Amino acid sequence: MIASRNIGFVAAAATLLAAAPLSSIFQQWTWLIQSTIAVAVVAGAAALTRLVRAPLWGQVLGMLAGLLLALTWLFPGGSELIAFLPTPGTLAHFGELAQGSLQDMRSYGVKVPDTTPLLFISVLGVGSVAVVVDVLAVGLRRPALAGLPMLAIYSVPVAVYVDSVPALPFVVGAAGYLWLLVTDNVDRVRRFGRRFTGEGRDVDVWESSPLAAAGRRLAVVGVVLAVVLPLAVPGMSGGLLDQFIGAGNGTGTGRPGQGGGPGRIDLFAALSGQLNQSEVADMVKVTTTEKNPFYLRFGVADDLRPDGFRVRAPNGRPVNRELPDPADRAGPGVEQQTYRATVEVSRTLNMPFVPLYTDPVGFDGLNGNWSYDQNLGVVFSNRDNSRGKRYSFEYVRSTYDPAALRRARPLPADHPIRRQQTRTPEAREVTLLVNRLVEGKSTDYDRVRSIYDYFSQENGFRYSLSTKGGTSGQEIVDFLTNKVGYCQQYAAALAWLVREAGIPARVAFGFTNGSNVDGDTYTLTNRNLHSWTEVYFDRLGWVPFDATPAYGVQGSTRSAWAPDTDAPDPEPSDTAAPAAPGDPGATAGPQADDETDREVDQGFDSTVNAPVERAPTWPWWTAAGLLALLALLAVPALRRRALRQRRHRPPVPVAAGAAPDGAVGGSVPMTVLGAEADRARSDAHAAWDELLDTLIDYRVPIDRTETPRATAERLAREAVGADGDSATAVRLLGRAEERARYARNPLTGEPLYPALRTVRGTLAARADRRTRFLAAVLPPSVLLRWRTSLGDGSARLVAASGRLRRLLLRWNPRRLLAARRA
């Protein structure tokens, strides 16, 4: 028992060590504190169940119950009877947290904040792994298999992390796994005493077997190779050695604020996560000589896969060298002006990009750690981050006349940009929609405008933050069907549809101009984060198109080639008159949209100006839980009733003229011969079994060593002695069972089942109210039979597992090596 407690403690500690990689995706350590509490409760429940010598399935149930109590205490739903006792409402609350975790996974980029849904799903996962590890390491004594659930924890940050998980958490988890293996090995050796080598050595000197030593060496070498190999080999997931390489290659860690390249940062998740933040935080302060600047830009996603747009690793020249001149794109209908901007990044914006306006031509304040990718138009670093940076740069602002864009010719089919930026996954709904929209359009610009104009309020599209995020194939079809989303969905959908038309397109990320303007200085917050679409035109380059409704974006900027599709007919003045109340097109402004979103979230439909009745779901869950509980409680009573009916059969017909032993005149026939005697015996046994179950139900003691006659006489004196009919009935049942057991001819012709009813009625009358209630609702005889069956089944399972283990030991490698050596 002491050894089991020791291994159980090590299994719990190893589970927590294996969860170390989760530190790479959380901003704080709240998850570790809560996971430690949950794992400690699971380990305590396991120790208690082993203390009472519960079987393995009982230990599992105990650990699961402990995990449920820990989750109830850590994440209360408000409906608990006591702080840690769950109710059906608690389980419904857990379901809501699980659903909320899926939304948070789409909304936040690493590192994620301590949201309740994400903490719940993390603690639930770590606690469940603790249960599985304890079962494998302690219950089944297979600690090597416990590495599989531990590896499952490590696979979570590897799957969601923007780049490779640091090596240190993996080393910590591997150390916990090795600790578990060593503890189990030492315990196995101690159970067999000290090892004697047979070579005259001192028996007090413990020496491991050559096979065990070789296994440990292989385990250590395997872990070391798993850690060191990705760090040393170039091209394998940007390990530690990449941080010491002078020139970056665009890969790296991708973690904001910790160096590394931005190649795989999840800009979609980061953007939607910042938009969903409840607090407003200043991120960038920019001062520019341009009167009406376009969006401040920092990232691009141009790799469209079946699961959505992704960011390619940038590659370029250092910004302290000469940058490309965009003057080669000037021409008829294209106006270019040079401006200067100064950017101050706050401490809250931490990423391997820096914000800038399109087409920079020179930087001041950024060293050689920062590079400019001309193709993507981003400034990135593999060894630095944007936090607290202050820099200045000159840039060229290009504006386009729609006629110039209309004159642009389609790119040749073998053009590199067209080959790369027009690939789209298979989506039949998207193909049919694009074919309908571009039908009859002769130029690329007309095709793009037709698709761009489709995302309008007239076609049913509406801006809202309360919608599913993501850009996977299925989600874009859902967005085109539901027509409700925010800038992420609009930008990705427009880029996808334009690509489907054979025109290069991509998604850009940055800041709008916002509403906090002081002269020529713009203060941008997390609420001003935005995404839009860029379309490539021959000899003109990447031209921005923002399909997101202007009323939903603070500081939205529109252009002559991409106007606001939801705006009313243009007026001579730049200042539009206030719209009349109730006008569906009058929601011009972010404040109106925010009010609309709040109304929708609070159950108010602004389109009909009336509250929306939303029926609560908790009564249905409560009713379903109560019905399930009642059905579960009714199972023993129904089982008892079915057993009683199966035992009751019509009386056995007897042959006429057959007289019972000692009867006068043969008036009461008693015996039959042949097959009918077998039925009489079975009826007597069934009646006796029913009598015993009745005695168990009414808490009457039973002595299995007594004969039926002795039992009947004892019952007649003690249990039913005050009632003469009941005493006669119980003696009749005893005599029938005695004759069925020991006599050649059983007793027949007697009313056994009326006798049973008489005895049952007497016992019920003499019992208290609680005993009668339990006998009707939770019959102890049924519960006893179930416990006996479970015990027998468990014993058979243990015996079968023992036989299987002995069979497997025949093929143990150590035995085979010993046999070969002999």
Coordinates of C-alpha atoms in Angstrom, one line a residue, residues 272-810:
S272 CA -10.3 38.9 -33.5
G273 CA -8.9 38.4 -30.0
Q274 CA -8.1 42.1 -29.7
L275 CA -11.4 43.2 -31.1
N276 CA -13.2 41.1 -28.5
Q277 CA -11.3 42.6 -25.6
S278 CA -13.5 44.4 -23.1
E279 CA -10.8 46.9 -22.2
V280 CA -9.4 49.6 -24.5
A281 CA -5.6 49.8 -24.7
D282 CA -3.5 52.3 -26.6
M283 CA -1.2 50.5 -29.1
V284 CA 0.2 53.0 -31.6
K285 CA 0.6 56.7 -31.8
V286 CA 1.4 57.9 -35.4
T287 CA 2.1 61.4 -36.7
T288 CA 2.0 61.9 -40.4
T289 CA 2.2 64.8 -42.9
E290 CA -0.6 63.2 -44.9
K291 CA -4.0 64.9 -44.4
N292 CA -6.1 61.8 -44.9
P293 CA -3.9 58.7 -44.6
F294 CA -4.9 55.2 -45.4
Y295 CA -4.7 52.3 -43.0
L296 CA -1.5 51.7 -41.0
R297 CA -0.4 48.2 -42.0
F298 CA 1.7 45.5 -40.4
G299 CA 0.9 42.0 -41.8
V300 CA -0.3 40.0 -44.8
A301 CA -1.9 36.6 -45.2
D302 CA -1.6 35.3 -48.7
D303 CA -1.3 31.5 -48.4
L304 CA -4.8 30.1 -49.0
R305 CA -5.2 26.5 -47.8
P306 CA -8.3 24.4 -47.3
D307 CA -8.4 25.6 -43.6
G308 CA -8.1 29.2 -44.6
F309 CA -5.6 32.0 -45.1
R310 CA -2.2 31.7 -43.5
V311 CA 0.9 33.9 -43.2
R312 CA 4.0 33.0 -45.2
A313 CA 7.4 33.5 -43.8
P314 CA 8.7 36.9 -45.0
N315 CA 12.1 37.5 -46.4
G316 CA 13.8 40.7 -47.4
R317 CA 16.7 43.2 -47.0
P318 CA 17.5 45.2 -43.8
V319 CA 15.7 48.5 -43.5
N320 CA 19.0 50.4 -43.0
R321 CA 19.9 49.7 -46.6
E322 CA 18.4 51.3 -49.8
L323 CA 14.8 50.3 -50.2
P324 CA 12.9 49.8 -53.6
D325 CA 11.5 52.9 -55.2
P326 CA 7.7 52.5 -56.1
A327 CA 7.9 55.2 -58.8
D328 CA 8.0 52.5 -61.4
R329 CA 4.3 52.0 -60.8
A330 CA 3.4 55.6 -61.7
G331 CA 1.5 56.3 -64.9
P332 CA -1.6 57.8 -66.3
G333 CA -4.4 57.7 -63.7
V334 CA -2.0 57.0 -60.8
E335 CA -1.0 59.8 -58.5
Q336 CA 1.9 59.4 -56.1
Q337 CA 2.8 61.7 -53.2
T338 CA 5.7 61.4 -50.6
Y339 CA 4.9 61.9 -46.9
R340 CA 6.7 61.3 -43.7
A341 CA 5.4 59.6 -40.6
T342 CA 6.6 59.0 -37.0
V343 CA 5.4 55.9 -35.1
E344 CA 5.5 55.3 -31.4
V345 CA 4.5 51.7 -30.4
S346 CA 3.2 51.2 -26.9
R347 CA 4.3 48.5 -24.5
T348 CA 1.1 46.6 -25.1
L349 CA 1.8 45.8 -28.7
N350 CA 4.3 43.0 -28.8
M351 CA 4.9 41.3 -32.1
P352 CA 7.8 40.7 -34.6
F353 CA 6.3 43.3 -37.0
V354 CA 6.2 47.1 -36.9
P355 CA 3.3 49.1 -38.3
L356 CA 3.9 51.3 -41.3
Y357 CA 2.2 52.9 -44.3
T358 CA 2.4 51.2 -47.7
D359 CA 5.5 51.7 -49.8
P360 CA 8.2 53.0 -47.4
V361 CA 11.4 54.4 -49.0
G362 CA 13.6 55.0 -45.9
F363 CA 13.6 54.4 -42.1
D364 CA 15.2 56.2 -39.1
G365 CA 15.2 54.5 -35.7
L366 CA 15.3 50.9 -36.8
N367 CA 18.5 48.9 -36.8
G368 CA 19.7 46.1 -39.0
N369 CA 17.7 43.6 -37.0
W370 CA 14.6 44.7 -39.0
S371 CA 14.1 43.7 -42.6
Y372 CA 11.7 44.9 -45.4
D373 CA 9.9 42.3 -47.6
Q374 CA 8.9 44.2 -50.8
N375 CA 6.6 41.4 -52.0
L376 CA 4.6 41.4 -48.7
G377 CA 5.1 45.0 -47.9
V378 CA 5.9 44.3 -44.2
V379 CA 8.8 45.1 -41.9
F380 CA 9.7 42.1 -39.7
S381 CA 12.5 40.9 -37.4
N382 CA 13.7 37.5 -36.3
R383 CA 15.5 38.8 -33.2
D384 CA 13.5 41.8 -32.0
N385 CA 9.9 42.9 -31.3
S386 CA 7.8 46.0 -31.7
R387 CA 7.3 46.8 -28.0
G388 CA 8.2 50.4 -27.2
K389 CA 9.7 51.2 -30.6
R390 CA 9.9 54.7 -32.0
Y391 CA 10.9 55.2 -35.6
S392 CA 10.3 57.5 -38.6
F393 CA 10.0 56.7 -42.3
E394 CA 9.1 58.3 -45.6
Y395 CA 6.6 56.6 -47.7
V396 CA 4.9 57.0 -51.1
R397 CA 1.1 57.1 -51.2
S398 CA -0.5 56.0 -54.4
T399 CA -4.1 56.8 -55.4
Y400 CA -5.7 55.3 -58.5
D401 CA -8.3 56.5 -60.9
P402 CA -10.9 53.8 -61.7
A403 CA -10.2 54.3 -65.4
A404 CA -6.5 53.4 -64.8
L405 CA -7.5 50.2 -63.0
R406 CA -9.9 49.4 -65.7
R407 CA -7.2 49.7 -68.3
A408 CA -5.0 47.2 -66.5
R409 CA -4.6 43.9 -68.5
P410 CA -5.1 40.5 -66.9
L411 CA -1.9 38.9 -65.8
P412 CA -0.5 36.1 -68.0
A413 CA -1.3 32.6 -66.8
D414 CA 2.4 31.9 -66.2
H415 CA 3.0 35.0 -64.1
P416 CA 4.4 34.0 -60.7
I417 CA 2.0 36.2 -58.8
R418 CA -1.0 34.8 -60.6
R419 CA 0.1 31.2 -60.2
Q420 CA 0.6 31.7 -56.5
Q421 CA -2.1 34.2 -55.5
T422 CA -5.0 32.7 -57.4
R423 CA -5.0 29.2 -55.9
T424 CA -8.3 28.3 -54.1
P425 CA -9.6 25.2 -52.4
E426 CA -12.5 23.3 -53.8
A427 CA -15.8 25.1 -52.8
R428 CA -18.7 24.6 -55.2
E429 CA -20.8 27.3 -53.6
V430 CA -18.1 29.9 -54.0
T431 CA -17.5 28.9 -57.6
L432 CA -21.2 29.2 -58.6
L433 CA -21.5 32.6 -56.8
V434 CA -18.4 34.1 -58.5
N435 CA -19.4 32.8 -61.9
R436 CA -22.8 34.6 -61.5
L437 CA -21.2 37.8 -60.2
V438 CA -18.5 38.2 -62.9
E439 CA -20.7 37.2 -65.8
G440 CA -20.4 39.8 -68.6
K441 CA -17.5 41.7 -67.0
S442 CA -14.7 42.3 -69.4
T443 CA -11.9 43.7 -67.2
D444 CA -10.3 42.7 -64.0
Y445 CA -11.4 45.8 -62.2
D446 CA -15.0 45.4 -63.3
R447 CA -14.9 41.8 -62.0
V448 CA -13.4 42.9 -58.7
R449 CA -16.0 45.7 -58.3
S450 CA -18.8 43.4 -59.0
I451 CA -17.6 41.1 -56.2
Y452 CA -16.8 44.0 -54.0
D453 CA -20.3 45.6 -54.4
Y454 CA -21.9 42.2 -53.5
F455 CA -20.9 42.7 -49.9
S456 CA -23.5 45.3 -49.2
Q457 CA -26.4 45.9 -46.9
E458 CA -28.7 45.7 -50.0
N459 CA -27.6 42.1 -50.4
G460 CA -28.3 41.3 -46.8
F461 CA -24.7 41.6 -45.3
R462 CA -24.5 43.0 -41.8
Y463 CA -21.5 43.9 -39.5
S464 CA -21.4 42.2 -36.1
L465 CA -18.7 41.1 -33.7
S466 CA -20.8 38.3 -32.3
T467 CA -20.1 35.7 -35.0
K468 CA -17.9 32.7 -35.5
G469 CA -14.3 33.5 -36.5
G470 CA -12.0 31.6 -38.9
T471 CA -11.6 31.4 -42.7
S472 CA -11.8 27.7 -43.3
G473 CA -13.8 26.4 -46.3
Q474 CA -16.9 25.5 -44.4
E475 CA -16.9 28.7 -42.5
I476 CA -16.6 30.9 -45.6
V477 CA -19.6 29.1 -47.0
D478 CA -21.5 29.7 -43.7
F479 CA -20.5 33.4 -43.9
L480 CA -21.8 33.8 -47.5
T481 CA -25.0 32.1 -46.3
N482 CA -25.5 33.9 -43.0
K483 CA -24.0 37.2 -44.2
V484 CA -23.1 38.3 -40.7
G485 CA -19.5 39.0 -39.7
Y486 CA -16.8 41.5 -39.0
C487 CA -13.6 42.6 -40.9
Q488 CA -11.9 39.2 -40.7
Q489 CA -14.7 37.4 -42.5
Y490 CA -15.3 40.3 -45.0
A491 CA -11.6 40.5 -46.0
A492 CA -11.0 36.8 -46.3
A493 CA -14.3 36.2 -48.2
L494 CA -13.5 39.1 -50.7
A495 CA -10.0 37.8 -51.3
W496 CA -11.2 34.2 -51.7
L497 CA -13.9 35.3 -54.3
V498 CA -11.5 37.5 -56.2
R499 CA -9.0 34.6 -56.4
E500 CA -11.8 32.4 -57.6
A501 CA -12.3 34.9 -60.5
G502 CA -8.6 34.4 -61.5
I503 CA -7.3 37.7 -60.0
P504 CA -4.5 37.7 -57.4
A505 CA -5.7 38.8 -53.9
R506 CA -4.6 38.6 -50.3
V507 CA -5.6 39.8 -46.8
A508 CA -3.8 42.7 -45.1
F509 CA -3.8 43.6 -41.4
G510 CA -3.3 46.8 -39.6
F511 CA -5.1 49.8 -37.9
T512 CA -7.8 52.1 -39.1
N513 CA -7.4 55.8 -38.4
G514 CA -9.7 55.6 -35.4
S515 CA -11.5 58.5 -33.8
N516 CA -8.8 59.8 -31.5
V517 CA -7.1 62.5 -33.6
D518 CA -5.2 65.5 -32.4
G519 CA -4.1 67.6 -35.3
D520 CA -1.9 65.3 -37.4
T521 CA -1.4 62.7 -34.6
Y522 CA -3.6 59.6 -34.5
T523 CA -3.8 57.5 -31.3
L524 CA -4.8 53.9 -32.3
T525 CA -6.1 51.3 -29.8
N526 CA -6.9 47.6 -30.0
R527 CA -10.4 48.6 -31.1
N528 CA -8.9 50.1 -34.3
L529 CA -7.3 46.8 -35.4
H530 CA -8.6 45.9 -38.9
S531 CA -8.2 43.7 -41.9
W532 CA -8.9 44.4 -45.5
T533 CA -8.2 42.9 -49.0
E534 CA -5.5 43.8 -51.5
V535 CA -5.9 43.0 -55.2
Y536 CA -3.0 42.9 -57.6
F537 CA -3.3 44.7 -61.0
D538 CA -0.7 44.5 -63.7
R539 CA 1.9 47.3 -63.6
L540 CA 0.0 48.9 -60.7
G541 CA 0.8 46.5 -57.8
W542 CA -1.4 45.8 -54.8
V543 CA -4.5 48.0 -54.6
P544 CA -6.5 48.0 -51.3
F545 CA -10.3 47.2 -51.2
D546 CA -12.2 47.3 -47.9
A547 CA -15.4 45.4 -48.1
T548 CA -16.3 45.7 -44.4
P549 CA -19.3 48.0 -43.9
A550 CA -18.0 51.5 -43.1
Y551 CA -20.5 52.0 -40.2
G552 CA -18.9 49.1 -38.3
V553 CA -15.3 50.4 -38.5
Q554 CA -14.1 53.5 -36.5
G555 CA -11.9 55.6 -38.8
S556 CA -12.9 53.7 -42.0
T557 CA -11.4 55.1 -45.2
R558 CA -12.9 54.7 -48.6
S559 CA -11.5 55.6 -52.0
A560 CA -12.7 56.5 -55.5
W561 CA -12.0 53.0 -56.8
A562 CA -13.5 51.3 -53.8
P563 CA -16.4 53.4 -52.5
D564 CA -18.7 52.7 -49.6
T565 CA -21.4 50.4 -51.1
D566 CA -23.8 51.1 -48.2
A567 CA -23.6 54.9 -48.5
P568 CA -26.7 56.7 -49.9
D569 CA -26.6 58.5 -53.2
P570 CA -23.6 60.9 -53.2
E571 CA -24.4 64.5 -52.2
P572 CA -22.5 67.7 -53.2
S573 CA -21.3 68.3 -49.7
D574 CA -18.9 66.1 -47.9
T575 CA -21.0 66.3 -44.7
A576 CA -24.1 64.2 -45.0
A577 CA -27.3 65.3 -43.2
P578 CA -28.4 63.4 -40.2
A579 CA -30.4 60.4 -41.1
A580 CA -34.0 60.1 -40.0
P581 CA -34.7 57.7 -37.2
G582 CA -35.8 54.3 -38.3
D583 CA -34.0 54.5 -41.6
P584 CA -32.3 51.1 -42.2
G585 CA -29.4 52.8 -43.9
A586 CA -28.9 55.4 -41.2
T587 CA -26.6 53.4 -39.0
A588 CA -23.7 55.4 -40.2
G589 CA -21.1 55.3 -37.5
P590 CA -19.4 52.9 -35.1
Q591 CA -21.4 54.0 -32.2
A592 CA -24.7 53.0 -33.9
D593 CA -23.2 49.6 -34.8
D594 CA -22.0 49.1 -31.2
E595 CA -25.5 49.8 -30.0
T596 CA -26.8 47.4 -32.6
D597 CA -24.4 44.7 -31.5
R598 CA -25.3 45.3 -27.8
E599 CA -29.0 45.1 -28.7
V600 CA -28.6 41.8 -30.4
D601 CA -26.5 40.4 -27.6
Q602 CA -29.0 41.5 -25.0
G603 CA -32.0 40.0 -26.8
F604 CA -33.2 43.1 -28.7
D605 CA -33.9 43.1 -32.4
S606 CA -33.3 46.7 -33.7
T607 CA -34.9 45.9 -37.1
V608 CA -38.4 45.5 -35.6
N609 CA -37.8 47.7 -32.5
A610 CA -39.1 45.1 -30.1
P611 CA -37.6 42.7 -27.6
V612 CA -36.9 39.2 -28.8
E613 CA -38.4 36.5 -26.6
R614 CA -35.7 34.0 -25.8
A615 CA -37.0 31.0 -23.9
P616 CA -34.6 29.9 -21.1
T617 CA -33.1 26.5 -21.6
W618 CA -32.3 25.7 -18.0
P619 CA -35.9 24.4 -17.2
W620 CA -35.6 21.9 -20.0
W621 CA -32.2 20.7 -18.8
T622 CA -33.5 20.5 -15.2
A623 CA -36.6 18.6 -16.3
A624 CA -34.5 16.2 -18.4
G625 CA -32.1 15.7 -15.5
L626 CA -34.9 14.9 -13.1
L627 CA -36.5 12.5 -15.5
A628 CA -33.2 10.7 -16.0
L629 CA -32.7 10.5 -12.2
L630 CA -36.2 9.2 -11.7
A631 CA -35.7 6.6 -14.4
L632 CA -32.5 5.5 -12.8
L633 CA -34.1 5.2 -9.4
A634 CA -37.0 3.2 -10.9
V635 CA -34.7 0.5 -12.3
P636 CA -34.3 -1.5 -9.1
A637 CA -38.1 -1.5 -8.4
L638 CA -38.8 -2.5 -12.0
R639 CA -36.2 -5.2 -11.8
R640 CA -37.8 -6.5 -8.6
R641 CA -41.3 -6.5 -10.1
A642 CA -40.2 -8.3 -13.2
L643 CA -38.4 -11.0 -11.1
R644 CA -41.6 -11.5 -9.0
Q645 CA -43.7 -11.9 -12.1
R646 CA -41.3 -14.4 -13.6
R647 CA -41.4 -16.5 -10.5
H648 CA -45.2 -16.5 -10.3
R649 CA -46.9 -19.2 -12.5
P650 CA -50.3 -20.8 -12.4
P651 CA -50.6 -23.8 -10.0
V652 CA -49.6 -27.2 -11.3
P653 CA -52.6 -29.4 -12.2
V654 CA -52.5 -32.7 -10.4
A655 CA -53.9 -36.2 -11.2
A656 CA -57.3 -37.0 -9.8
G657 CA -57.4 -39.6 -7.1
A658 CA -53.9 -39.1 -5.9
A659 CA -54.0 -38.7 -2.2
P660 CA -51.4 -36.9 -0.1
D661 CA -49.4 -38.6 2.6
G662 CA -51.5 -39.0 5.6
A663 CA -54.7 -37.6 4.0
V664 CA -58.0 -39.1 4.7
G665 CA -60.2 -40.1 1.8
G666 CA -57.8 -38.6 -0.7
S667 CA -59.7 -35.3 -0.7
V668 CA -56.6 -33.1 -1.4
P669 CA -54.4 -34.4 -4.2
M670 CA -50.7 -33.9 -3.4
T671 CA -48.3 -35.5 -5.8
V672 CA -47.8 -36.1 -9.5
L673 CA -45.2 -38.1 -11.3
G674 CA -43.0 -37.6 -14.4
A675 CA -42.4 -34.2 -15.9
E676 CA -45.0 -32.5 -13.7
A677 CA -42.9 -33.2 -10.7
D678 CA -40.1 -31.2 -12.1
R679 CA -42.3 -28.2 -12.5
A680 CA -43.6 -28.6 -9.0
R681 CA -40.0 -28.6 -7.7
S682 CA -39.2 -25.5 -9.8
D683 CA -42.3 -23.7 -8.4
A684 CA -41.3 -24.6 -4.9
H685 CA -37.8 -23.3 -5.4
A686 CA -39.2 -20.1 -7.0
A687 CA -41.6 -19.5 -4.1
W688 CA -38.8 -20.1 -1.6
D689 CA -36.4 -17.7 -3.4
E690 CA -39.2 -15.1 -3.5
L691 CA -39.7 -15.6 0.3
L692 CA -36.0 -15.1 0.9
D693 CA -35.9 -11.9 -1.2
T694 CA -39.0 -10.6 0.7
L695 CA -37.2 -11.2 4.0
I696 CA -34.1 -9.3 2.7
D697 CA -36.4 -6.4 1.5
Y698 CA -38.0 -6.1 5.0
R699 CA -34.7 -6.5 6.9
V700 CA -35.5 -9.9 8.4
P701 CA -32.3 -11.9 9.2
I702 CA -31.6 -15.0 7.1
D703 CA -29.3 -17.9 8.0
R704 CA -28.2 -19.7 4.9
T705 CA -27.1 -22.7 7.0
E706 CA -30.6 -23.5 8.3
T707 CA -32.8 -26.0 6.6
P708 CA -36.1 -24.8 5.1
R709 CA -38.1 -26.3 8.0
A710 CA -35.9 -24.6 10.6
T711 CA -36.1 -21.3 8.8
A712 CA -39.9 -21.6 8.6
E713 CA -40.3 -22.4 12.3
R714 CA -38.0 -19.5 13.3
L715 CA -40.0 -17.1 11.1
A716 CA -43.3 -18.5 12.5
R717 CA -42.1 -17.8 16.0
E718 CA -40.3 -14.4 15.5
A719 CA -41.3 -12.7 12.4
V720 CA -45.0 -13.6 11.9
G721 CA -45.8 -15.3 15.1
A722 CA -48.7 -13.0 16.1
D723 CA -50.6 -13.9 12.9
G724 CA -51.8 -17.6 12.7
D725 CA -52.5 -17.4 8.9
S726 CA -49.0 -16.1 8.3
A727 CA -47.4 -18.8 10.4
T728 CA -49.3 -21.4 8.5
A729 CA -48.3 -19.8 5.2
V730 CA -44.6 -19.7 6.1
R731 CA -44.6 -23.3 7.3
L732 CA -46.3 -24.3 4.0
L733 CA -43.5 -22.6 2.0
G734 CA -40.9 -24.3 4.2
R735 CA -42.5 -27.7 3.8
A736 CA -42.8 -27.2 0.0
E737 CA -39.1 -26.3 -0.3
E738 CA -38.1 -29.2 1.9
R739 CA -40.0 -31.7 -0.1
A740 CA -38.6 -30.2 -3.4
R741 CA -35.1 -30.6 -2.1
Y742 CA -35.1 -33.9 -0.3
A743 CA -38.2 -35.9 -1.2
R744 CA -38.7 -38.1 -4.2
N745 CA -42.1 -36.5 -4.9
P746 CA -42.5 -32.8 -4.4
L747 CA -45.4 -31.1 -2.7
T748 CA -48.2 -30.2 -5.1
G749 CA -51.6 -28.8 -5.1
E750 CA -51.0 -26.2 -2.4
P751 CA -51.5 -22.4 -2.9
L752 CA -47.9 -21.3 -2.6
Y753 CA -48.3 -17.8 -4.0
P754 CA -51.3 -16.8 -1.9
A755 CA -49.1 -17.9 1.0
L756 CA -46.4 -15.6 -0.2
R757 CA -48.8 -12.7 -0.4
T758 CA -49.9 -13.4 3.2
V759 CA -46.4 -13.5 4.5
R760 CA -45.4 -10.3 2.6
G761 CA -48.4 -8.4 3.9
T762 CA -47.6 -9.4 7.5
L763 CA -44.0 -8.4 7.1
A764 CA -45.0 -5.1 5.6
A765 CA -47.4 -4.4 8.4
R766 CA -44.8 -5.1 11.1
A767 CA -42.0 -3.0 9.3
D768 CA -41.5 0.7 9.8
R769 CA -42.3 3.3 7.1
R770 CA -38.7 3.7 5.9
T771 CA -38.3 -0.1 5.5
R772 CA -41.5 -0.3 3.5
F773 CA -40.4 2.7 1.3
L774 CA -37.0 1.2 0.5
A775 CA -38.6 -2.2 -0.2
A776 CA -40.8 -0.6 -2.8
V777 CA -38.4 1.9 -4.4
L778 CA -34.9 0.5 -3.8
P779 CA -35.4 -3.2 -2.9
P780 CA -32.3 -4.4 -1.0
S781 CA -32.6 -7.8 -2.5
V782 CA -32.0 -6.4 -6.0
L783 CA -29.1 -4.2 -4.8
L784 CA -27.5 -7.2 -3.0
R785 CA -27.8 -9.3 -6.2
W786 CA -26.2 -6.6 -8.2
R787 CA -23.3 -6.2 -5.8
T788 CA -22.8 -10.0 -5.8
S789 CA -22.8 -10.0 -9.6
L790 CA -20.3 -7.2 -9.8
G791 CA -18.1 -8.9 -7.3
D792 CA -18.2 -12.2 -9.2
G793 CA -17.6 -10.4 -12.5
S794 CA -14.6 -8.5 -11.0
A795 CA -13.2 -11.7 -9.7
R796 CA -13.6 -13.4 -13.0
L797 CA -11.9 -10.4 -14.7
V798 CA -9.0 -10.5 -12.3
A799 CA -8.6 -14.2 -12.8
A800 CA -8.7 -13.8 -16.6
S801 CA -6.2 -11.0 -16.5
G802 CA -3.9 -13.2 -14.3
R803 CA -4.1 -16.0 -16.9
L804 CA -3.4 -13.6 -19.7
R805 CA -0.4 -12.1 -17.8
R806 CA 1.0 -15.6 -17.2
L807 CA 0.6 -16.3 -20.9
L808 CA 2.4 -13.1 -21.8
L809 CA 5.2 -13.8 -19.4
R810 CA 6.0 -16.8 -21.4

